[in-house]
Structures are given as C-alpha cells and as structure tokens.
PDB file of C-alpha atoms in Angstrom:
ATOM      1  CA  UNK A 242       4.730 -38.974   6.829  1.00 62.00           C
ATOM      2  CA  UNK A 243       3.642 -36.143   9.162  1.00 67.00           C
ATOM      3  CA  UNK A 244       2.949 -32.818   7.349  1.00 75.00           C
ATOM      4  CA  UNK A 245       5.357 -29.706   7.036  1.00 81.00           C
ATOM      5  CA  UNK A 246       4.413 -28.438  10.161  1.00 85.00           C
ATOM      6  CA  UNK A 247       4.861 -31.624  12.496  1.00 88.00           C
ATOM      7  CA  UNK A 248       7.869 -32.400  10.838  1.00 91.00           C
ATOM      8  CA  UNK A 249       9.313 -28.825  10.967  1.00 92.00           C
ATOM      9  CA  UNK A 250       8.622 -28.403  14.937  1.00 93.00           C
ATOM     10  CA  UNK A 251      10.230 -32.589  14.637  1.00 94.00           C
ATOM     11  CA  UNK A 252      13.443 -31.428  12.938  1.00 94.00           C
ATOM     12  CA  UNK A 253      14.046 -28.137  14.990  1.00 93.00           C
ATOM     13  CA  UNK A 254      14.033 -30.565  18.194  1.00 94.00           C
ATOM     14  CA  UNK A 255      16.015 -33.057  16.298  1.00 94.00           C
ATOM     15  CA  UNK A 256      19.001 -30.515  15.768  1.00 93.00           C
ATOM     16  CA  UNK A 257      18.308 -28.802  19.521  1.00 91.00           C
ATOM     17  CA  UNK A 258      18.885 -33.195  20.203  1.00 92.00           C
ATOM     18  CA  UNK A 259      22.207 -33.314  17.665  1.00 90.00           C
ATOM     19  CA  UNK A 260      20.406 -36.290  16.253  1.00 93.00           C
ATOM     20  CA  UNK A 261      20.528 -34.847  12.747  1.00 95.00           C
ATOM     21  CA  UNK A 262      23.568 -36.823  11.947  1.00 96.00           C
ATOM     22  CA  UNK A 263      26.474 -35.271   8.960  1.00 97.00           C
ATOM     23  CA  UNK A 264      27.552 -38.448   6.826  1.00 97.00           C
ATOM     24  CA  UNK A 265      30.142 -37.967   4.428  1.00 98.00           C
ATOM     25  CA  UNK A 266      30.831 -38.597   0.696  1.00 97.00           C
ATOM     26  CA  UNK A 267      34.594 -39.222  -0.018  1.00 97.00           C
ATOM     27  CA  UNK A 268      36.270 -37.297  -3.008  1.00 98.00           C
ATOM     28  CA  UNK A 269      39.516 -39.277  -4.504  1.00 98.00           C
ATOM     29  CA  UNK A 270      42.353 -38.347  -7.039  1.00 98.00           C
ATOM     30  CA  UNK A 271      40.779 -39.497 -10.208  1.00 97.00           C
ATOM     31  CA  UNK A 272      44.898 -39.598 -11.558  1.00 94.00           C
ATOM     32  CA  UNK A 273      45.258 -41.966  -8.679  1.00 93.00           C
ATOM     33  CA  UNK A 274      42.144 -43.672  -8.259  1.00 92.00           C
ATOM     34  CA  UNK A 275      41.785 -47.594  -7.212  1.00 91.00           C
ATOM     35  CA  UNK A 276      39.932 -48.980  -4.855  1.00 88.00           C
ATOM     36  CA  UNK A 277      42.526 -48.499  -2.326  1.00 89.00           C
ATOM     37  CA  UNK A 278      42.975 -45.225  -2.195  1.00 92.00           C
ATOM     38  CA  UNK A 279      42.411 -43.225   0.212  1.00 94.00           C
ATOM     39  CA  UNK A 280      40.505 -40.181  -0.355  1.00 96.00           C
ATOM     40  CA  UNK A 281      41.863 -36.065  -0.738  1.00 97.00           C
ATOM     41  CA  UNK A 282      38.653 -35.381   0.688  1.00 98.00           C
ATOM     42  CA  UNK A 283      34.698 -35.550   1.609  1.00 98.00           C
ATOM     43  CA  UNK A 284      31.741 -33.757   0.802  1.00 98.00           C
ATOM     44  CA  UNK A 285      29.521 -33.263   4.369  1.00 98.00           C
ATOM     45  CA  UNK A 286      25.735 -34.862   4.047  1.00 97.00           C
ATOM     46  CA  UNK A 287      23.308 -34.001   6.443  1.00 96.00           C
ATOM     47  CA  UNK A 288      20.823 -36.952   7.406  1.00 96.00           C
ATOM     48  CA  UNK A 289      17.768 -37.047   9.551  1.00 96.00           C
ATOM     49  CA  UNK A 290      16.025 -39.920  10.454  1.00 94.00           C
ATOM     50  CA  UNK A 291      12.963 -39.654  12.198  1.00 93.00           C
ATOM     51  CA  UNK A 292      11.437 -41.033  15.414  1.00 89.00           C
ATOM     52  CA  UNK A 293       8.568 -42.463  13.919  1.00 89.00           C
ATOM     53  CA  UNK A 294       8.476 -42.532  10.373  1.00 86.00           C
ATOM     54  CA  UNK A 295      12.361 -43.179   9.965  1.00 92.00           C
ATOM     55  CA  UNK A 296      14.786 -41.838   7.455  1.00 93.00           C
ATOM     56  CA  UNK A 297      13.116 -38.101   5.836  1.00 93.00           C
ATOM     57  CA  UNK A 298      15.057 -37.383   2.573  1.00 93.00           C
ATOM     58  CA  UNK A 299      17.561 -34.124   2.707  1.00 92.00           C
ATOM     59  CA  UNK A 300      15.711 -32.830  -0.186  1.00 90.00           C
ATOM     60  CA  UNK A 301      12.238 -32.663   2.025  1.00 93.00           C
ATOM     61  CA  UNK A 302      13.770 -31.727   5.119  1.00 93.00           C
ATOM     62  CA  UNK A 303      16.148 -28.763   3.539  1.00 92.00           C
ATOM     63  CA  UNK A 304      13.262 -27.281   2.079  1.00 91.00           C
ATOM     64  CA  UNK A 305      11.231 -27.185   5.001  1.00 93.00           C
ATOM     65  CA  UNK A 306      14.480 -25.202   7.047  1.00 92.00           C
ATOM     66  CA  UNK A 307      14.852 -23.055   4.292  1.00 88.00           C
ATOM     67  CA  UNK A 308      10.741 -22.507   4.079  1.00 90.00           C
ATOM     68  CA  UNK A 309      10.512 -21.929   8.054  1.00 91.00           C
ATOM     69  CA  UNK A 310      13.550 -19.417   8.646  1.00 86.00           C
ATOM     70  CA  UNK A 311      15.837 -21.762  10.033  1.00 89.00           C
ATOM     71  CA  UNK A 312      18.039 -23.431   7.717  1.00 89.00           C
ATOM     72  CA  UNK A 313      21.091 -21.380   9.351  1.00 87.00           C
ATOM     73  CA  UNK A 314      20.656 -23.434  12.108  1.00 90.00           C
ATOM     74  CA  UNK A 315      20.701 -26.765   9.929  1.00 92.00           C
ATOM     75  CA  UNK A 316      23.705 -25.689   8.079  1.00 90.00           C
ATOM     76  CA  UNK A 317      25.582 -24.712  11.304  1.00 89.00           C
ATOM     77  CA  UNK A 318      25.082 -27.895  13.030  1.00 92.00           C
ATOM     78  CA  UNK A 319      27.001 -29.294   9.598  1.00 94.00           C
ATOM     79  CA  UNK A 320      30.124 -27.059   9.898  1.00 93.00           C
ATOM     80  CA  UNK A 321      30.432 -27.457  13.647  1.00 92.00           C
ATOM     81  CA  UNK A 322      29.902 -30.838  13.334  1.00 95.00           C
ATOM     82  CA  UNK A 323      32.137 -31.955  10.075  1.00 96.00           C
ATOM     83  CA  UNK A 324      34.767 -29.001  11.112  1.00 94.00           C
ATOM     84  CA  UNK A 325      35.313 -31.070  14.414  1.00 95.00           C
ATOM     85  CA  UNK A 326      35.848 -34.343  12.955  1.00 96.00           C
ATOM     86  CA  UNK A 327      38.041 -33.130  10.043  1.00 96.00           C
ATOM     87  CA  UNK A 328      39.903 -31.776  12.964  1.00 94.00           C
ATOM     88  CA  UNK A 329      40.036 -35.392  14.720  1.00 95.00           C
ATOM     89  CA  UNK A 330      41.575 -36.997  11.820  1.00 96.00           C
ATOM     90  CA  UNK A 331      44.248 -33.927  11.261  1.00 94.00           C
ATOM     91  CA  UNK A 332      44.982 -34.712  14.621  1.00 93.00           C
ATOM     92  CA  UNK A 333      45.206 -38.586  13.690  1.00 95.00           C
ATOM     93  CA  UNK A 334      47.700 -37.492  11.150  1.00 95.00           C
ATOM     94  CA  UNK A 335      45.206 -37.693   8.044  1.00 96.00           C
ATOM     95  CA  UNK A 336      44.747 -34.483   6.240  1.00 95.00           C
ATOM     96  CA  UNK A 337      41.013 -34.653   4.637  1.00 97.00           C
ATOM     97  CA  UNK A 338      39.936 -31.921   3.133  1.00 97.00           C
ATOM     98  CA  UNK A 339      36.109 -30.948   3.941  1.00 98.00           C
ATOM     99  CA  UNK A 340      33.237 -29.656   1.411  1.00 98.00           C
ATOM    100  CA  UNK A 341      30.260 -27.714   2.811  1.00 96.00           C
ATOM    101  CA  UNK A 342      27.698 -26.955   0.684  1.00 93.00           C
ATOM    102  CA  UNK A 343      26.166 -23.648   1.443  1.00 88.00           C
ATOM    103  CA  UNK A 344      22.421 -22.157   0.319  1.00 83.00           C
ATOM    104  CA  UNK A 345      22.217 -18.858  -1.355  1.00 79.00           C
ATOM    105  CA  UNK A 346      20.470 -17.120   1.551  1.00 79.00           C
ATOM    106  CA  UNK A 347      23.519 -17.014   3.680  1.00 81.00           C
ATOM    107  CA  UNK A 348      25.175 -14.702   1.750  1.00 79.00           C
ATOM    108  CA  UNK A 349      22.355 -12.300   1.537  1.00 72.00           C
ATOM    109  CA  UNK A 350      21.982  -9.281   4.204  1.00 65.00           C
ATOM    110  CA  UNK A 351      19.403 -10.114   6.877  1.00 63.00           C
ATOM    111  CA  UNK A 352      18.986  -8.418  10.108  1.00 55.00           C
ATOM    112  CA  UNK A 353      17.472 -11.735  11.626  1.00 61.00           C
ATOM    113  CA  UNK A 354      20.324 -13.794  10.802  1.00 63.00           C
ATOM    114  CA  UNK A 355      23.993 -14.662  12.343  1.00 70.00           C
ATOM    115  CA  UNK A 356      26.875 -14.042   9.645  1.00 84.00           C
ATOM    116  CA  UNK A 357      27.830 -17.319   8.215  1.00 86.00           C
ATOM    117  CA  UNK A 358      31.066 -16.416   7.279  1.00 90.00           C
ATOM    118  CA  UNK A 359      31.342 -15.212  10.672  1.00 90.00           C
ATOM    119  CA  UNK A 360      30.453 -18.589  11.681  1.00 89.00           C
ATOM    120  CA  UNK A 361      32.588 -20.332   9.406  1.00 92.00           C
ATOM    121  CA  UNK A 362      35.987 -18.475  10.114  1.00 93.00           C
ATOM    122  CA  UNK A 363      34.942 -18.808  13.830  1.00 92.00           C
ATOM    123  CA  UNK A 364      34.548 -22.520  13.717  1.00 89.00           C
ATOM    124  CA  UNK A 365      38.050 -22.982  11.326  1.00 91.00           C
ATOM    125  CA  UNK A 366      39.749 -21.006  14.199  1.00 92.00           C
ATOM    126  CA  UNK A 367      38.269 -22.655  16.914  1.00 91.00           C
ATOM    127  CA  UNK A 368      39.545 -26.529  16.070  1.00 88.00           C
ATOM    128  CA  UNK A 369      42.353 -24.835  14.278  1.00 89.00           C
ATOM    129  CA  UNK A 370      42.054 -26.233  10.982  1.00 92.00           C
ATOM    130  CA  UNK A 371      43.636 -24.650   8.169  1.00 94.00           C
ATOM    131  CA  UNK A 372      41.423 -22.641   5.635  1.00 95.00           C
ATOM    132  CA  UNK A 373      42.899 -24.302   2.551  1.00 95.00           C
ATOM    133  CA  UNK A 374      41.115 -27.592   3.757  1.00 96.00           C
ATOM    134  CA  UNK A 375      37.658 -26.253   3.388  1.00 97.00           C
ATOM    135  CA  UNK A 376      35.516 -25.778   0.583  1.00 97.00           C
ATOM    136  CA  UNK A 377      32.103 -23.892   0.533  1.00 95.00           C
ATOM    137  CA  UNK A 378      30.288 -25.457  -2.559  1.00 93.00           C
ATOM    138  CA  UNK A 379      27.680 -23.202  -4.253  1.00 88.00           C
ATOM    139  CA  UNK A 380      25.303 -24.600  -6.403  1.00 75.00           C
ATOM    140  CA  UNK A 381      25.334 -22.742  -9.971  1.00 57.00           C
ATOM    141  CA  UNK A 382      21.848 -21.444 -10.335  1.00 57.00           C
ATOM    142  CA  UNK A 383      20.389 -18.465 -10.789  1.00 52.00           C
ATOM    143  CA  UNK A 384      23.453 -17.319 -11.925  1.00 56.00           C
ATOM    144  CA  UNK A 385      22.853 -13.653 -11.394  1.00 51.00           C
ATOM    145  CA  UNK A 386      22.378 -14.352  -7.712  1.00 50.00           C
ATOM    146  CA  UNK A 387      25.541 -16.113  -7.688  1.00 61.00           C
ATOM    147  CA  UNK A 388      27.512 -13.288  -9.166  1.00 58.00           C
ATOM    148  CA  UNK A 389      26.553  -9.942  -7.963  1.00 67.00           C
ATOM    149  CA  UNK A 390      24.478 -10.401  -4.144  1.00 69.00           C
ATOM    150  CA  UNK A 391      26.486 -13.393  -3.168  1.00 76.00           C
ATOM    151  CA  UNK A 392      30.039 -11.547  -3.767  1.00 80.00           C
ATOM    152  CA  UNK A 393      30.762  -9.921  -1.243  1.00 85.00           C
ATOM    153  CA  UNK A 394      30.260 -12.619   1.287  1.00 88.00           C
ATOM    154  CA  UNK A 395      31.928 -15.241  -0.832  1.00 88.00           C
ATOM    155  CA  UNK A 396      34.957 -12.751  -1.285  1.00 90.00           C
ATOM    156  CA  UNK A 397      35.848 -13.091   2.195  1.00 92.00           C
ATOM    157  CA  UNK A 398      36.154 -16.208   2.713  1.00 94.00           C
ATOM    158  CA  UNK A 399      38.575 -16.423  -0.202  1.00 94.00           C
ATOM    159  CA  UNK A 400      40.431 -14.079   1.340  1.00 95.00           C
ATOM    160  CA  UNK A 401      40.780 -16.319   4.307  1.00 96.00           C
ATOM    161  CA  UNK A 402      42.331 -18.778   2.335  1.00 97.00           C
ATOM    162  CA  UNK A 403      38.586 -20.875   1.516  1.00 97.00           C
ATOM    163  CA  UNK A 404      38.357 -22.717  -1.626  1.00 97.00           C
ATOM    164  CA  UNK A 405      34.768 -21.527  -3.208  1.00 94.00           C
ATOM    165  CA  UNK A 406      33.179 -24.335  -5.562  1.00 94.00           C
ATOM    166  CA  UNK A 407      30.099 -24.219  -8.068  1.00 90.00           C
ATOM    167  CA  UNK A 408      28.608 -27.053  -7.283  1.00 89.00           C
ATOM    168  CA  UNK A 409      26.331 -28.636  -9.974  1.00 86.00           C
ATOM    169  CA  UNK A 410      27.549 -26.709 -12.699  1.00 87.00           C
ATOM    170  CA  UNK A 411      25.436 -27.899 -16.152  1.00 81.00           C
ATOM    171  CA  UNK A 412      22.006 -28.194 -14.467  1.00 72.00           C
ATOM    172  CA  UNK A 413      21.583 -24.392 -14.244  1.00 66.00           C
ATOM    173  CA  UNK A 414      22.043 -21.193 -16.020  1.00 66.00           C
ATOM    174  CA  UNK A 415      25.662 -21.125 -15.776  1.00 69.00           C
ATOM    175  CA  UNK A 416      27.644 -20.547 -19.152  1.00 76.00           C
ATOM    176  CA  UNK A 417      31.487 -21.403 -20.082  1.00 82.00           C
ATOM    177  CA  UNK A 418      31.527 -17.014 -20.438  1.00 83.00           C
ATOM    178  CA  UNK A 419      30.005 -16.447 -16.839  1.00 79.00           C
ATOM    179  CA  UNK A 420      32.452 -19.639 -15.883  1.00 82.00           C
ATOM    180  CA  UNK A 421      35.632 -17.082 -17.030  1.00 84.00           C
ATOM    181  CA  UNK A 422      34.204 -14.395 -14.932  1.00 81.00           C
ATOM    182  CA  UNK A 423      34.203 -16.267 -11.636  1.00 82.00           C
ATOM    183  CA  UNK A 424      36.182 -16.057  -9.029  1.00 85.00           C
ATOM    184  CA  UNK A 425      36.454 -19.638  -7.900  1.00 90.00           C
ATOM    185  CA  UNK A 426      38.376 -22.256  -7.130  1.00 95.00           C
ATOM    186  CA  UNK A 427      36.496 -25.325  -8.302  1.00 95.00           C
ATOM    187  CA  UNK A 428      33.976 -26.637 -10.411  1.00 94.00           C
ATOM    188  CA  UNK A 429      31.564 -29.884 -10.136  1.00 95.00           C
ATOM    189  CA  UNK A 430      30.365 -31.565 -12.930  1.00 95.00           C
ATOM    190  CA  UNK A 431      26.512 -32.122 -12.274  1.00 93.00           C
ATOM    191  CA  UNK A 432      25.820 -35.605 -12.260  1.00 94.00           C
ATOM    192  CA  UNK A 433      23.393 -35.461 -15.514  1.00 94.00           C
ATOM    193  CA  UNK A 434      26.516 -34.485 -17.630  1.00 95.00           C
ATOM    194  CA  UNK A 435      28.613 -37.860 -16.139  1.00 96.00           C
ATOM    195  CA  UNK A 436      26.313 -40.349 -16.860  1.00 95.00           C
ATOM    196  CA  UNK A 437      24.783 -39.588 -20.226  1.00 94.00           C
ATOM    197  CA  UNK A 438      26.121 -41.538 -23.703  1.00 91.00           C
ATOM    198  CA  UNK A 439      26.390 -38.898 -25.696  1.00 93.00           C
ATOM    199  CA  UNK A 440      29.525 -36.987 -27.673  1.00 93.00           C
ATOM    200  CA  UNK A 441      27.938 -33.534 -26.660  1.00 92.00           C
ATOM    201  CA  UNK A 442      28.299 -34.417 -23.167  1.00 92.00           C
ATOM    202  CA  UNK A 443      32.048 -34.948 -23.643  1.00 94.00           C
ATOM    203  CA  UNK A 444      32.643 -32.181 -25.355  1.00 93.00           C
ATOM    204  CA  UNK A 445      30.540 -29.801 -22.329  1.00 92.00           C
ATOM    205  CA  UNK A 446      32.747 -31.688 -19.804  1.00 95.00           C
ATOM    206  CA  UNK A 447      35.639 -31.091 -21.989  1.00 95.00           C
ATOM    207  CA  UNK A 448      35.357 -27.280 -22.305  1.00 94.00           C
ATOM    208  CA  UNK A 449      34.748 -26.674 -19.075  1.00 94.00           C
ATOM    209  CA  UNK A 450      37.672 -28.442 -18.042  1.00 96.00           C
ATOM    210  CA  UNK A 451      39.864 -26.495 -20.606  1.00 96.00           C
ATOM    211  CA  UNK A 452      38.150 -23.234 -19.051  1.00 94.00           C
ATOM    212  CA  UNK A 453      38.342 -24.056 -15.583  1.00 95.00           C
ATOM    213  CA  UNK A 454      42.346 -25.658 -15.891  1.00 96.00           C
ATOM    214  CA  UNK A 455      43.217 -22.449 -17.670  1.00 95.00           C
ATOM    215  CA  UNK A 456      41.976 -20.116 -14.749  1.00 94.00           C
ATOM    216  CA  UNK A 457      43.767 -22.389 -12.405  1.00 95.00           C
ATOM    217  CA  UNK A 458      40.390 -23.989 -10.692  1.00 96.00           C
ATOM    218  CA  UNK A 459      39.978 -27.567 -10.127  1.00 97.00           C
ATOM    219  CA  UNK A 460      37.375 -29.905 -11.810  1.00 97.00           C
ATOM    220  CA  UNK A 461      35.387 -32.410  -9.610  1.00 98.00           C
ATOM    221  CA  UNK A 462      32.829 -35.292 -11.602  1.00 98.00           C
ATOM    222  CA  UNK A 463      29.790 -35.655  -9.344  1.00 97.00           C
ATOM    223  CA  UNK A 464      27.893 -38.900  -9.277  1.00 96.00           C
ATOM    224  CA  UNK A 465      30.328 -41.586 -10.832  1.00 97.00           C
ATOM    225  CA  UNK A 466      28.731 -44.927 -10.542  1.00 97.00           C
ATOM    226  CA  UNK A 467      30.000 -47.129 -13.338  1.00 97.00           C
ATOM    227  CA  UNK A 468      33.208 -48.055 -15.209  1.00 96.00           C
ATOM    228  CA  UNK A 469      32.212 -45.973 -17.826  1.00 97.00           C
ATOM    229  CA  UNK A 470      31.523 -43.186 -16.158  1.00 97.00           C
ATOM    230  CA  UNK A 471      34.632 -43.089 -14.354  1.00 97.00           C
ATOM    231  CA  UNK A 472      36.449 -43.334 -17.614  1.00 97.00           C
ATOM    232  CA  UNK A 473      34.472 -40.644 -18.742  1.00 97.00           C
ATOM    233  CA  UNK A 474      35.683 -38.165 -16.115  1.00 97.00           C
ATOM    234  CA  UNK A 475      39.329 -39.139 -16.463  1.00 97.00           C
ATOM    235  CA  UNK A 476      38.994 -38.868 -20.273  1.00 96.00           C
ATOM    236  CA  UNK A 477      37.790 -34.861 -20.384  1.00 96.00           C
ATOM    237  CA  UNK A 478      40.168 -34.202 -17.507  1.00 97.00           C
ATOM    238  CA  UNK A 479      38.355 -34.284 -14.605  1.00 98.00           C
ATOM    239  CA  UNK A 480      40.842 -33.528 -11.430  1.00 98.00           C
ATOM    240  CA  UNK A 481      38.721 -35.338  -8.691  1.00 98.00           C
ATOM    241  CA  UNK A 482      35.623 -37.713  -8.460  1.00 98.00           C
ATOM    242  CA  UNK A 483      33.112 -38.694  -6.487  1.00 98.00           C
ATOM    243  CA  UNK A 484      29.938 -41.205  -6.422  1.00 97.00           C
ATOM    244  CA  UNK A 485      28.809 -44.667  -5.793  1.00 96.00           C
ATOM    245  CA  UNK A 486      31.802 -46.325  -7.614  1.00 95.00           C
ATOM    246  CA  UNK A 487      34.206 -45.035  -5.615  1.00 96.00           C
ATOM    247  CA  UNK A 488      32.392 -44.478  -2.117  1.00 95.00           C
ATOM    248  CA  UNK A 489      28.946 -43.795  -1.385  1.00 95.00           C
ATOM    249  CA  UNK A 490      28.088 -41.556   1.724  1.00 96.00           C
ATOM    250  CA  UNK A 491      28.961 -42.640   5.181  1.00 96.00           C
ATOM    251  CA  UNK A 492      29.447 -42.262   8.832  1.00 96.00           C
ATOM    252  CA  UNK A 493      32.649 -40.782  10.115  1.00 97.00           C
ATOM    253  CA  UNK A 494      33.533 -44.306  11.299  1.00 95.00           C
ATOM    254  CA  UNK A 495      33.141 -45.550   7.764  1.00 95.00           C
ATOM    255  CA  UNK A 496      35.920 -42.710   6.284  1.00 96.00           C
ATOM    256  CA  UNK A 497      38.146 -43.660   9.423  1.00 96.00           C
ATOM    257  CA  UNK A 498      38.165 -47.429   7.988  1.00 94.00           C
ATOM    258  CA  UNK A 499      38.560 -45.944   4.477  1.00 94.00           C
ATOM    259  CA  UNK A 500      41.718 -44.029   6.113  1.00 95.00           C
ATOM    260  CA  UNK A 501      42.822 -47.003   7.945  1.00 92.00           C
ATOM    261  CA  UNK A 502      43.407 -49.115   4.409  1.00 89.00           C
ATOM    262  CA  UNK A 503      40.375 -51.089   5.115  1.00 87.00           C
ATOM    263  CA  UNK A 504      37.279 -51.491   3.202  1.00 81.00           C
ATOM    264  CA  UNK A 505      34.507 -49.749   3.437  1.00 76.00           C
ATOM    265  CA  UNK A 506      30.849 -51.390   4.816  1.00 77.00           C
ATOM    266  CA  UNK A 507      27.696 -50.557   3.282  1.00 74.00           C
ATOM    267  CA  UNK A 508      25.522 -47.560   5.086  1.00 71.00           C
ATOM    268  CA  UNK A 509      22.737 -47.118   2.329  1.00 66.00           C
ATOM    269  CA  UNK A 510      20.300 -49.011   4.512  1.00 53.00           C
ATOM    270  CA  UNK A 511      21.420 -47.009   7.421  1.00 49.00           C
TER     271      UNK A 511
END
C-alpha cells in the first residue's frame, strides 16, 4: 500500500472525484425485529477504494484526514452525501432516519475551519429534511472532552431538534454517573459489551439501559452478529440494533431493496 503521503494527496483527489462512496448500516426495532423488517434507520459508512491497491480500510484512511487537516472535508462529503439520499427516500415515502458519526475536532474552535454545525443545519435545510431524523453520534472517549469543549457546539444542534448519540459507550472512560450528566439522546452499546459470555456484561448493558430509559434516551446494541447476541440486547432492554445479523453495511441501492420488502444481496466483497 502506498505510504501516508501518496495515499493522503490519493484520498484528497478521491473526495475532489466523489469517489469516496457513503454505504450504510441499517438500524431496526429490536421489539420488532425479523428478517423482514424494514429498518427505523441507518448509520452512514464512508468507503474508499483505491485506484490501485483497492479497498483502504476507514480506520487508515480517517486517520490520515484527521492527521493532514482535512477530515472536515471527509466528513462533509458524508452529510451532503447521506443527507441527500435520506431525502430521496422521504420523498419515496420512506422515512429513514440517518446517523452521522462526527470526530471530536469539529466541535472545537479553529480559525482554519468551516462550522460544522453550520454545515449540518445548512445541509438539513437545504433537502428539507426534518432535524428529528438525524443523529450526530459521538464516540464516548475522553470523556472530559466530550463534556465541557464539545458543549457548546453539540448544544445547538439539540436545539435544532438533532438527536446527539454516544457512540461506543463501554470502550472508553465513560461512567453510568457522567452517563446521568449528559445531555443526550441516545446511547450505543460498544460492540465488546454485545458479544461477550459473561453475567457482568449483562448487568453493564442492563444499568445503562435503566440509566439511559430513565433520562428518556434511547439504547442502540452495536455489532449484533449471532442469535445470542441478539437475544442478549433484547434481554437488558436494548431499544434498537444493529450488526451483521440483521444487515451488514451497504450501498444505497441495497437499503432501497431492504425498503422495497426484498432481500438484501451481499456487499462485503464490494
């Protein structure tokens, strides 16, 4: 694979090219799961496959925005792209709610940088799509980043009428007492809480669902790929679901089939 350099000059042409493509992970019901249901939502994916040396994992290619100053422009491509098509199938009478998952550094002040609320309200506004459909997931850690320099920006949007998620929540430093001093709307279960075979985990999934229900947030299980670990998440109250049981990341033309009552294809070899 080319090094960080060749592949950041490589992935700032790619997005210039819109060929870093948004696939999407669909959310269901867990109350109303089966494997025709249609999903309440879908988590937005960016994925880059390069020229040459084919598909470059998120996890390389986010860090290398991030690392070069220009992850805004990664992360904006997402919205404008996912906000659009959430739009399409509003339009098509389907109303799919959209989660975005947003870095830290957005919410910081930075005189080099476009507001991404700004961006985000813009971009609702523009295709018309109301704010109660979109959720900005935050991923939990460092915790005291999350709650005091993050605030202010995260505050507006849920003024706007955005749904604000901590996304990951048991792989970082957040507690069940910072947990009741959030203002949120939703919680994800890291995916290292679902699948272990433990009572422990059961009972950390179960008290944060008894914290979260009680301030009136939602509870999402990340990374549901068995039986079990579906009946896990419906068993300590989980609200919604998501992972390779139900639906594993896709094209938009894969969640139009889902939302047309027809079965989904398989997209994990691209």
């Amino acid at each position: 694979m080319p090094n960080t350099p060749l592949l950041a000059r490589d992935l700032r042409s790619a997005l210039a090219e819109k060929r870093v493509e948004v696939f999407y992970q669909p959310i269901f019901d867990l109350a109303t799961w089966s494997p025709i249901a249609l999903p309440v939502g879908v988590e937005a994916l960016s994925r880059w496959r390069h020229r040459a040396v084919g598909d470059v994992p998120p996890s390389r290619f986010i860090q290398i925005a991030h690392d070069r100053g220009f992850l805004d422009e990664v992360d904006t491509h997402v919205v404008t792209t996912a906000g659009w098509q959430v739009g399409a199938w509003r339009t098509a009478g389907h109303e799919v709610g959209l989660s975005i998952n947003a870095a830290a550094i957005h919410f910081l002040e930075r005189a080099d940088a476009p507001d991404y609320v700004d961006i985000v309200l813009a971009q609702l506004r523009a295709l018309r799509i109301p704010p109660h459909l979109l959720t900005i997931e935050v991923i939990e850690s460092p915790a005291p980043q999350f709650i005091t320099e993050m605030a202010d920006g995260l505050a507006r949007l849920r003024e706007a009428g955005i749904a604000i998620s901590v996304d990951d929540f048991g792989a970082g430093d957040t507690t069940l007492e910072m947990l009741e001093r959030l203002d949120v709307d939703e919680v994800k279960i890291d995916r290292s809480l679902i699948i272990r075979e433990d009572a422990e985990s059961d009972e950390i999934i179960s008290a944060v669902v008894e914290v979260a229900h009680r301030r009136g947030m939602r509870v999402v299980a990340e990374g549901i790929e068995t039986p079990a670990h579906l009946d896990k998440a419906r068993h300590c109250g989980c609200d919604r679901g998501q992972g390779f049981l139900l639906a594993r990341p896709m094209p938009a033309a894969g969640v139009d089939r889902l939302l047309a009552g027809l079965p989904p294809r398989d997209y994990s070899a691209g």
